[in-house]
PDB file of C-alpha atoms in Angstrom:
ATOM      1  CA  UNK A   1      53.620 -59.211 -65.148  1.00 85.00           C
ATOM      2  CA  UNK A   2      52.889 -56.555 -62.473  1.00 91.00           C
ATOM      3  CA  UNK A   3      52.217 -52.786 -62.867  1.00 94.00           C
ATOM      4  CA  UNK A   4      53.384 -50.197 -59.852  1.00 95.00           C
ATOM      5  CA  UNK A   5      51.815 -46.564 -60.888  1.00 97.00           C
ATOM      6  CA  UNK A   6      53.484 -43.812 -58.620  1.00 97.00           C
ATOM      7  CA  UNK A   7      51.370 -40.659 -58.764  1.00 97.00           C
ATOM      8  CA  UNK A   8      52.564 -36.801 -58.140  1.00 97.00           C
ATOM      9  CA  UNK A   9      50.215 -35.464 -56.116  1.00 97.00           C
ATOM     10  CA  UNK A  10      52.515 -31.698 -55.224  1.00 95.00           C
ATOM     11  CA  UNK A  11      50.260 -28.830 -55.505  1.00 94.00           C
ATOM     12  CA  UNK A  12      50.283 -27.719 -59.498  1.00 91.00           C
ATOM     13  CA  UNK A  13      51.927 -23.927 -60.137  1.00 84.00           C
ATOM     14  CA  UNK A  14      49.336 -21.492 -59.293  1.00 77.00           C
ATOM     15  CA  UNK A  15      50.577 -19.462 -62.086  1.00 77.00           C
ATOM     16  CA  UNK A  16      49.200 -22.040 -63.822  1.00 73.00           C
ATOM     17  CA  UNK A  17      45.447 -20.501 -66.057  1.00 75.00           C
ATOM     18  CA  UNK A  18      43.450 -23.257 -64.595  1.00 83.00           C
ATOM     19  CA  UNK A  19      45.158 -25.744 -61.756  1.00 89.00           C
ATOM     20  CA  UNK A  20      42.364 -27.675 -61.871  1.00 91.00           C
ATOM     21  CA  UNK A  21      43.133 -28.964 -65.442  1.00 92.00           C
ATOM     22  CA  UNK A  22      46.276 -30.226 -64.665  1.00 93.00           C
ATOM     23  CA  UNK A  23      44.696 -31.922 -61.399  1.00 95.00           C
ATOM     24  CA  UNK A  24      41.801 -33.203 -63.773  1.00 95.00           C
ATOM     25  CA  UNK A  25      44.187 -34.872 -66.624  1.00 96.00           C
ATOM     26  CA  UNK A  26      46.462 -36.708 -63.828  1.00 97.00           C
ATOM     27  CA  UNK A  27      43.624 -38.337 -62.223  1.00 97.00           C
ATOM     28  CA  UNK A  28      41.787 -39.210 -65.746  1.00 96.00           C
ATOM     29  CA  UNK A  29      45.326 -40.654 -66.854  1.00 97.00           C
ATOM     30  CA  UNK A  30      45.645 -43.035 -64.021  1.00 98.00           C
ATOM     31  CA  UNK A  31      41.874 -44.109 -64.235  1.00 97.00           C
ATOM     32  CA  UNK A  32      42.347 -45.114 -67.751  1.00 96.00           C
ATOM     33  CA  UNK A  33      45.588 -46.983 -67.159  1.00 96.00           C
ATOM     34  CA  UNK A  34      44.485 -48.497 -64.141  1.00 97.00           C
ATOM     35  CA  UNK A  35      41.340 -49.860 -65.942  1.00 96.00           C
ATOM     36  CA  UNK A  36      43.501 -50.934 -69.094  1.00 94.00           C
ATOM     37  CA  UNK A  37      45.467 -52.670 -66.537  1.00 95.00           C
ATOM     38  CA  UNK A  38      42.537 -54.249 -64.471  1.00 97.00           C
ATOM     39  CA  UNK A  39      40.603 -55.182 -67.580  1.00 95.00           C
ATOM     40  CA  UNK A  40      43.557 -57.189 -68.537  1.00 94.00           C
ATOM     41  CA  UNK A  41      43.853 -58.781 -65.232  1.00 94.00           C
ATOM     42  CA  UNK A  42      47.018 -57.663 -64.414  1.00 94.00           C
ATOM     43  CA  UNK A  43      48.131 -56.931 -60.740  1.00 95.00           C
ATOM     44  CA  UNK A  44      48.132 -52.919 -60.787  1.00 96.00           C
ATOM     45  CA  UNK A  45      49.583 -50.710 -57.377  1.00 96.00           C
ATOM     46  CA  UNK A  46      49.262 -47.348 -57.098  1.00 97.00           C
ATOM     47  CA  UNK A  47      51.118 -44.864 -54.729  1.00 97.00           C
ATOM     48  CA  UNK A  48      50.728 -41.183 -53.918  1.00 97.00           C
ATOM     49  CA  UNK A  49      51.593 -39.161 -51.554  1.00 94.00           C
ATOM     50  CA  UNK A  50      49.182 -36.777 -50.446  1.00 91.00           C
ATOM     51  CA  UNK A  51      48.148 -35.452 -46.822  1.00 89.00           C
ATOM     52  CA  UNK A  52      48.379 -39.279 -46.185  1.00 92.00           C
ATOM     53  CA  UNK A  53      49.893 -42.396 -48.264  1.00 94.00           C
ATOM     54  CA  UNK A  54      47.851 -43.313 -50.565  1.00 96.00           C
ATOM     55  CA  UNK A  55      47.968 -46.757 -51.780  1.00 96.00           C
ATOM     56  CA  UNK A  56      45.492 -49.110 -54.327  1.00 97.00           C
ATOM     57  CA  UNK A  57      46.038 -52.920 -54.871  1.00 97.00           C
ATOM     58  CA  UNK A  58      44.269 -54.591 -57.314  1.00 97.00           C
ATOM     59  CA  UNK A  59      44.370 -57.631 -59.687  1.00 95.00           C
ATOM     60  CA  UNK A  60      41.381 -58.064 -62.007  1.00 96.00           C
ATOM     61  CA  UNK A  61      38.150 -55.621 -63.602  1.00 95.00           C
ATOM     62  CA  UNK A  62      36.140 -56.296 -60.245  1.00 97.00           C
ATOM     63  CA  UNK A  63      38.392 -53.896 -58.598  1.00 97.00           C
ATOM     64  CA  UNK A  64      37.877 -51.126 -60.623  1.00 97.00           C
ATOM     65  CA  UNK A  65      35.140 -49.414 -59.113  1.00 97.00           C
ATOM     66  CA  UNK A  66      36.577 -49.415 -55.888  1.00 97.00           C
ATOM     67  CA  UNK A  67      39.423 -48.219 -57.428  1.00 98.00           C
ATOM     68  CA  UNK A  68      37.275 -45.473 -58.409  1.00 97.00           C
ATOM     69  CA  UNK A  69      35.722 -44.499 -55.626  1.00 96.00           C
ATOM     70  CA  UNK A  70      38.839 -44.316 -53.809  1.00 96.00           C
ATOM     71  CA  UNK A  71      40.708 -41.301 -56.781  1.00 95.00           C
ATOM     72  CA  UNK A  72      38.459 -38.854 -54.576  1.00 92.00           C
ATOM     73  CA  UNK A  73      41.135 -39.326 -52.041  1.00 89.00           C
ATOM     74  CA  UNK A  74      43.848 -38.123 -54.621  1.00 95.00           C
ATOM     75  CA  UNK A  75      44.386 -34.402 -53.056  1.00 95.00           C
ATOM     76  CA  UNK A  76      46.983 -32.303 -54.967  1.00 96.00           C
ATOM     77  CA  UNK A  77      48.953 -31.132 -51.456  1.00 95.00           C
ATOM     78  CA  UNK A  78      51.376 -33.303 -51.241  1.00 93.00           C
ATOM     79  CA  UNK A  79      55.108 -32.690 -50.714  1.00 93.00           C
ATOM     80  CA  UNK A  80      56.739 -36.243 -51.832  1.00 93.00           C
ATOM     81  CA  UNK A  81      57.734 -35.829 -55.549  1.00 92.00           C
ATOM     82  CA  UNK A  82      57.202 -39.344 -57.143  1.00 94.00           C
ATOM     83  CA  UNK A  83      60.636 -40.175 -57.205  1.00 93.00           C
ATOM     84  CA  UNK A  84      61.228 -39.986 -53.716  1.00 94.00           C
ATOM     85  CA  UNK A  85      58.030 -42.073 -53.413  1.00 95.00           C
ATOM     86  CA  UNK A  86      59.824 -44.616 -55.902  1.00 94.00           C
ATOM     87  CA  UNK A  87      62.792 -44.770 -53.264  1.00 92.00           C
ATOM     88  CA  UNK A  88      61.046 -44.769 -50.434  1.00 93.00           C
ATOM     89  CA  UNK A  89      58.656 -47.587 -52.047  1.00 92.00           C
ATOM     90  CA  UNK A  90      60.247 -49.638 -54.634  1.00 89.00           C
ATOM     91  CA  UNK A  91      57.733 -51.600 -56.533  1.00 86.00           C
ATOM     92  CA  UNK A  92      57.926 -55.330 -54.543  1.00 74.00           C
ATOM     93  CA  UNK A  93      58.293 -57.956 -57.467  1.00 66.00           C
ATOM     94  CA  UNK A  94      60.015 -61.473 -57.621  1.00 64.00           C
ATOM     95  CA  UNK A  95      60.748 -60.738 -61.948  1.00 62.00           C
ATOM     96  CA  UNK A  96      61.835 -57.721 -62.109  1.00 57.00           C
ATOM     97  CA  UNK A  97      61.828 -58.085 -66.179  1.00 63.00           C
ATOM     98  CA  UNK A  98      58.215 -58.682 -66.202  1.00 74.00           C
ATOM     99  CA  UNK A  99      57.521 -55.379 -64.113  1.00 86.00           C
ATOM    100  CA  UNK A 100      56.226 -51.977 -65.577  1.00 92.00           C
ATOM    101  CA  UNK A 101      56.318 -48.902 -63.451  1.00 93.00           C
ATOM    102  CA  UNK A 102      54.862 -45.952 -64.524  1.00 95.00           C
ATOM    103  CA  UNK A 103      55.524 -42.251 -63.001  1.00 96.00           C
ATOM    104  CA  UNK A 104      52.756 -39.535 -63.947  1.00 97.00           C
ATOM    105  CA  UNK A 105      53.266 -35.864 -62.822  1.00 95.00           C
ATOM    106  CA  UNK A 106      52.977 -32.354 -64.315  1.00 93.00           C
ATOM    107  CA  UNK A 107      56.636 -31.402 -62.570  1.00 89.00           C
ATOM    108  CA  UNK A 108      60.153 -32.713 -63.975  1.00 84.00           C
ATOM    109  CA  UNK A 109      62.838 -31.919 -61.464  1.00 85.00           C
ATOM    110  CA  UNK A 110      66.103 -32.902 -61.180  1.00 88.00           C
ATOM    111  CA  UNK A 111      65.545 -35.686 -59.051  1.00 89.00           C
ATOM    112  CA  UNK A 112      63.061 -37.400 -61.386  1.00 88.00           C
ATOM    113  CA  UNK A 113      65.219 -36.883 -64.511  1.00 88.00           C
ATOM    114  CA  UNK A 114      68.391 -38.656 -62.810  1.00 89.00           C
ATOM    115  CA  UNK A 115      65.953 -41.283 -61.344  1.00 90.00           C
ATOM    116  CA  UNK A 116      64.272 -41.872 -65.198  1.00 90.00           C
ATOM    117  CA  UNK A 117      68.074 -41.873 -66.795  1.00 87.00           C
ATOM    118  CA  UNK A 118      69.703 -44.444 -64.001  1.00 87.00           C
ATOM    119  CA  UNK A 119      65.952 -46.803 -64.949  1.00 84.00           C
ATOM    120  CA  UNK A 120      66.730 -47.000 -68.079  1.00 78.00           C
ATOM    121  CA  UNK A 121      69.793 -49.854 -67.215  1.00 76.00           C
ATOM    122  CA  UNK A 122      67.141 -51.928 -65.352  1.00 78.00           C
ATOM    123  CA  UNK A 123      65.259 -55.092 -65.900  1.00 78.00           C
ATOM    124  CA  UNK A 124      61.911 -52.600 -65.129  1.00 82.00           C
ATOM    125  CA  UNK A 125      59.957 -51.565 -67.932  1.00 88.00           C
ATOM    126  CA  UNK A 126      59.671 -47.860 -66.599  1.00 90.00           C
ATOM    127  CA  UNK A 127      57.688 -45.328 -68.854  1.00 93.00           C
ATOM    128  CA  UNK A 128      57.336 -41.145 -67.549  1.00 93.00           C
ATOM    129  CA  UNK A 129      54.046 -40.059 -68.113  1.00 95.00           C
ATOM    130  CA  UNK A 130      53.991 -36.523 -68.323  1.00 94.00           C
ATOM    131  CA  UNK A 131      50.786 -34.069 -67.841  1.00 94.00           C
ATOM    132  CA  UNK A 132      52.029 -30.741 -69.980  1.00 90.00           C
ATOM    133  CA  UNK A 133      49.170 -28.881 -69.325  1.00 89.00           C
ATOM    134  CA  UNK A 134      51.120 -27.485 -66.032  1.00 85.00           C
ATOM    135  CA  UNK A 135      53.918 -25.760 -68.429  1.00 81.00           C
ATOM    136  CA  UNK A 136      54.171 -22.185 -68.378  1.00 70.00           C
ATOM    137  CA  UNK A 137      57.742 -22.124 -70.167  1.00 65.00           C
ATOM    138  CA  UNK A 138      59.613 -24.240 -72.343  1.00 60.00           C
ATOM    139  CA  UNK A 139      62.472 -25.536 -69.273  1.00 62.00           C
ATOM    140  CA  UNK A 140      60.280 -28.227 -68.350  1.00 62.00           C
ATOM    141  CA  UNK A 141      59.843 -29.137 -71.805  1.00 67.00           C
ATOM    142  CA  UNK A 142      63.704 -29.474 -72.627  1.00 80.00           C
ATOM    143  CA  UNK A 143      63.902 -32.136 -69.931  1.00 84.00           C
ATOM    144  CA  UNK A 144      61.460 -34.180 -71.307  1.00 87.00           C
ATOM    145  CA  UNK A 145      63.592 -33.755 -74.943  1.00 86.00           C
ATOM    146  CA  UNK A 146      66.489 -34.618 -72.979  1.00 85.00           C
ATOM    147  CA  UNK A 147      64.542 -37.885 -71.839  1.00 89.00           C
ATOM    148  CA  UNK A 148      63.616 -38.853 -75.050  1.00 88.00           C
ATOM    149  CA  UNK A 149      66.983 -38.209 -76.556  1.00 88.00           C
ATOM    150  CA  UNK A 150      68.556 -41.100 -73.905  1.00 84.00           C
ATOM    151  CA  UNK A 151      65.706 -43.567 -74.401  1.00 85.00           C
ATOM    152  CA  UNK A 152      63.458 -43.408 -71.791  1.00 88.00           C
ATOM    153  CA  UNK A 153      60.074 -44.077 -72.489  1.00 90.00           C
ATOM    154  CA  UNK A 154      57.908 -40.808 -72.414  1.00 91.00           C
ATOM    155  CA  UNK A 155      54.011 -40.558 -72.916  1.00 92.00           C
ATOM    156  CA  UNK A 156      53.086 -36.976 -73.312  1.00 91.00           C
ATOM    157  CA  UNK A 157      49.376 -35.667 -72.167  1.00 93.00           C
ATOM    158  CA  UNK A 158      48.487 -32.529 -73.741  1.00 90.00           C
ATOM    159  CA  UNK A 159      45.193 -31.864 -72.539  1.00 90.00           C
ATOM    160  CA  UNK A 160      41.854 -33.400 -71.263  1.00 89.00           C
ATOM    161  CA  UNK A 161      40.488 -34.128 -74.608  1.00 90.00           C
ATOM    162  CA  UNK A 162      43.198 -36.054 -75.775  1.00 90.00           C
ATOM    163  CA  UNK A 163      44.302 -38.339 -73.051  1.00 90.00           C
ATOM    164  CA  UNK A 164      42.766 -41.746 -74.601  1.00 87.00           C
ATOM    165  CA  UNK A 165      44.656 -40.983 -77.527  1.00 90.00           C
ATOM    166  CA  UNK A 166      47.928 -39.674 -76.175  1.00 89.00           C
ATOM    167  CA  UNK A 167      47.935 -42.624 -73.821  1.00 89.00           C
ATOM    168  CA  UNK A 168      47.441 -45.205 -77.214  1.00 85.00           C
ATOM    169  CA  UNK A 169      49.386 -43.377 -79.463  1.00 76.00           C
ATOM    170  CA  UNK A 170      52.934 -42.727 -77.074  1.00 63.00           C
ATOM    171  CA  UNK A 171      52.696 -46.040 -75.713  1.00 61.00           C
ATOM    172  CA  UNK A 172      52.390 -47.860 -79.395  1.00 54.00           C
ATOM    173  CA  UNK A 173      55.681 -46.100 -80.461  1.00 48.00           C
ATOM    174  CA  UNK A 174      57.313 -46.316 -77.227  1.00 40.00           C
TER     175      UNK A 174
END
């Protein structure tokens, strides 16, 4: 079983109260999966696109810390919206059944809604991992009810005090 994280890394709304929030529960969201992942021993990629491609392969917990060390490198200025990233870097597995890819970002355009609904029909296990704390209306919102409505696996983070717990609780009832 492999795990392929793709990470949006566009510049958050600057309507937005605090950007750095938003920037803060992205990266804390990925370092708990990733650990999860690592601490289970499972192969874990993860691609961004930032001022540069960003890209971390790793297969067991001795990897976490560099890992770690390497999230300071996770700028918010990027212009590659994770599902263009997804295209442009498929995740490489021979079992496609025994693949999960994950997608977190605090942004749900078009492109990323058609890309989620056409997943769905895969052998990939392929969950959206959306960072609310960017919303300043409901539109964004209706997509992710729209999501949810055709089966595709959502996890919902509503802040930076509950991502342990809105990472547990989604994925058990996904």
């Amino acid at each position: 079983s492999t795990v392929t994280i793709y990470v949006d890394l566009r510049p958050v709304p600057s309507n937005i109260d605090d950007v750095r929030v938003t920037e803060d529960v992205t990266v804390e969201a990925l370092v708990a999966m990733v650990n999860h992942f690592l601490e289970l021993n499972l192969p874990v990629t993860v691609l961004a696109a930032s001022r540069d491609m960003y890209e971390f392969k790793g297969d067991h917990s001795s990897d976490f810390s560099r890992f770690y060390e390497s999230t300071f490198d996770l700028l918010f200025v990027g212009k590659i919206s994770p599902s263009k990233l997804y295209k442009i870097h498929p995740p490489t597995t021979k079992h496609a059944e025994e693949s999960s890819v994950f997608f977190i970002t605090h942004q749900t355009d078009p492109e990323m809604v058609i890309l989620m609904e056409e997943q769905r029909h895969s052998h990939l296990s392929v969950t959206l991992v959306y960072n609310q704390t960017a919303e300043v209306d409901r539109s964004r919102y209706s997509a992710i009810k729209h999501l949810q409505e055709h089966d595709v696996r959502v996890l919902i983070l509503r802040g930076s005090d509950s991502i342990v717990t809105d990472l547990e609780e989604n994925y058990e009832k996904a």
